[in-house]
């Protein structure tokens, strides 16, 4: 089976395999890493209905004894109750330290599965099998795991790298267009922050999925290798996210992550010239509109400001925002939160 492999050197070294239809070979990818072991597959109700039995057959035909746990699809499942329920399932199934978790789904499953693997028996291995574009290019790579708690999204989590990522791009064929588009916002983000050539290719819609996914993963790999624990350059991956998270929160998560990131990137691009950086807001807005994003913010500067005061990226009285210096080059810009309030009032 032909696939592209990208290797990551972090606290754990692992490969990311990318290709169309490669799920059929998942057993052959897992066995050199884990050998003979039991596998607990975590998935959601949507993925299970489409691909659950196929996955279990592929694992069984490769000689793996696997059990499956299904959570309801949706962000609400990324919660403490499901974390505890899945950990209890792992214990009931008597998984041992030499066994592993397979997170088969989008970002919710990947984050919950990864966190569970980092906690169960103080850490068992896990494999990411992303099924959405967003999970493929972002959440399945780099080892951030989390659940949401009532006080905020992703507030409880760990850095815990997977042992393998198996990214079968054919699984994305069945995604509803709005879910696929959510991933496109992250793809555009990669072009904006670090790769003008990638950005240019995105004007051709639809883009070459395998090539674009591989390039985004390469960019993320390079960033994670420099700053695995998110103390510096990894912050660039949050371009559009500081404002995006505020919009998600204000909408009570009615605005999807990708839609919110698209809006957030436009706000950041509008702020950039006020900080002496370039003005790419019109160019970026035009591309986002081509993808069908609604880039109107829908909230006032004060509402956004108040919502982002609880952002994880805030340190003391300062907040780090990511601003474009050019298409393909963003910078981290630290400023007092009060200054950001004034800038928001000017651009909105
Ligand atoms: N999703 C941003 C990061 O992995 O750092």
mmCIF file of N, CA and C and ligand atoms in Angstrom, residues 138-139 141-144 159 186 189-190 220 223-224 227-228 230 234-235 237-238 241 257 313, ligand 1:
data_model
loop_
_atom_site.group_PDB
_atom_site.id
_atom_site.type_symbol
_atom_site.label_atom_id
_atom_site.label_comp_id
_atom_site.label_asym_id
_atom_site.label_seq_id
_atom_site.Cartn_x
_atom_site.Cartn_y
_atom_site.Cartn_z
ATOM 1 N N UNK A 138 -4.688 19.232 12.153
ATOM 2 C CA UNK A 138 -4.395 19.924 13.400
ATOM 3 C C UNK A 138 -4.403 18.994 14.616
ATOM 4 N N UNK A 139 -5.600 18.618 15.091
ATOM 5 C CA UNK A 139 -5.656 18.034 16.443
ATOM 6 C C UNK A 139 -5.019 16.651 16.573
ATOM 7 N N UNK A 141 -2.214 15.715 15.404
ATOM 8 C CA UNK A 141 -0.750 15.830 15.355
ATOM 9 C C UNK A 141 -0.278 16.760 16.465
ATOM 10 N N UNK A 142 0.743 16.374 17.179
ATOM 11 C CA UNK A 142 1.367 17.310 18.118
ATOM 12 C C UNK A 142 1.087 17.055 19.565
ATOM 13 N N UNK A 143 0.192 16.102 19.876
ATOM 14 C CA UNK A 143 0.080 15.631 21.254
ATOM 15 C C UNK A 143 -0.707 16.481 22.225
ATOM 16 N N UNK A 144 -1.476 17.468 21.734
ATOM 17 C CA UNK A 144 -2.334 18.182 22.689
ATOM 18 C C UNK A 144 -3.597 17.355 22.903
ATOM 19 N N UNK A 159 -0.020 17.220 27.439
ATOM 20 C CA UNK A 159 0.761 17.031 26.221
ATOM 21 C C UNK A 159 1.130 15.560 26.209
ATOM 22 N N UNK A 186 -8.491 25.890 8.925
ATOM 23 C CA UNK A 186 -7.176 25.561 9.497
ATOM 24 C C UNK A 186 -6.123 25.480 8.392
ATOM 25 N N UNK A 189 -5.157 28.839 7.479
ATOM 26 C CA UNK A 189 -4.301 29.333 8.571
ATOM 27 C C UNK A 189 -2.840 28.937 8.334
ATOM 28 N N UNK A 190 -2.593 27.670 7.966
ATOM 29 C CA UNK A 190 -1.200 27.240 7.739
ATOM 30 C C UNK A 190 -0.556 28.057 6.623
ATOM 31 N N UNK A 220 3.005 21.694 10.700
ATOM 32 C CA UNK A 220 2.733 21.518 12.131
ATOM 33 C C UNK A 220 3.856 20.724 12.791
ATOM 34 N N UNK A 223 6.783 22.933 13.549
ATOM 35 C CA UNK A 223 6.519 23.842 14.676
ATOM 36 C C UNK A 223 6.570 23.074 16.002
ATOM 37 N N UNK A 224 5.932 21.908 16.027
ATOM 38 C CA UNK A 224 5.879 21.115 17.263
ATOM 39 C C UNK A 224 7.284 20.661 17.665
ATOM 40 N N UNK A 227 8.870 23.477 19.502
ATOM 41 C CA UNK A 227 8.235 24.004 20.718
ATOM 42 C C UNK A 227 7.073 23.100 21.130
ATOM 43 N N UNK A 228 7.439 21.873 21.517
ATOM 44 C CA UNK A 228 6.398 20.874 21.817
ATOM 45 C C UNK A 228 5.429 21.359 22.901
ATOM 46 N N UNK A 230 4.534 24.373 23.822
ATOM 47 C CA UNK A 230 3.760 25.588 23.563
ATOM 48 C C UNK A 230 4.205 26.788 24.406
ATOM 49 N N UNK A 234 5.026 27.697 18.830
ATOM 50 C CA UNK A 234 3.784 26.926 18.628
ATOM 51 C C UNK A 234 2.554 27.832 18.691
ATOM 52 N N UNK A 235 2.726 28.951 19.394
ATOM 53 C CA UNK A 235 1.635 29.919 19.476
ATOM 54 C C UNK A 235 1.166 30.385 18.105
ATOM 55 N N UNK A 237 0.347 28.697 15.692
ATOM 56 C CA UNK A 237 -0.761 27.840 15.230
ATOM 57 C C UNK A 237 -2.100 28.375 15.715
ATOM 58 N N UNK A 238 -2.039 29.349 16.605
ATOM 59 C CA UNK A 238 -3.287 29.932 17.125
ATOM 60 C C UNK A 238 -3.719 31.164 16.354
ATOM 61 N N UNK A 241 -7.246 32.115 16.406
ATOM 62 C CA UNK A 241 -7.921 31.331 17.442
ATOM 63 C C UNK A 241 -8.275 32.140 18.685
ATOM 64 N N UNK A 257 -16.026 25.778 15.068
ATOM 65 C CA UNK A 257 -14.632 26.167 15.296
ATOM 66 C C UNK A 257 -14.028 26.795 14.030
ATOM 67 N N UNK A 313 -4.057 31.744 26.660
ATOM 68 C CA UNK A 313 -2.796 32.355 26.212
ATOM 69 C C UNK A 313 -2.479 33.647 26.959
HETATM 70 N N1 LIG B 1 -3.958 23.361 17.773
HETATM 71 C C1 LIG B 1 -2.846 24.136 18.136
HETATM 72 C C2 LIG B 1 -1.693 23.339 18.610
HETATM 73 O O1 LIG B 1 -1.650 22.146 18.443
HETATM 74 O O2 LIG B 1 -0.786 23.908 19.185
#
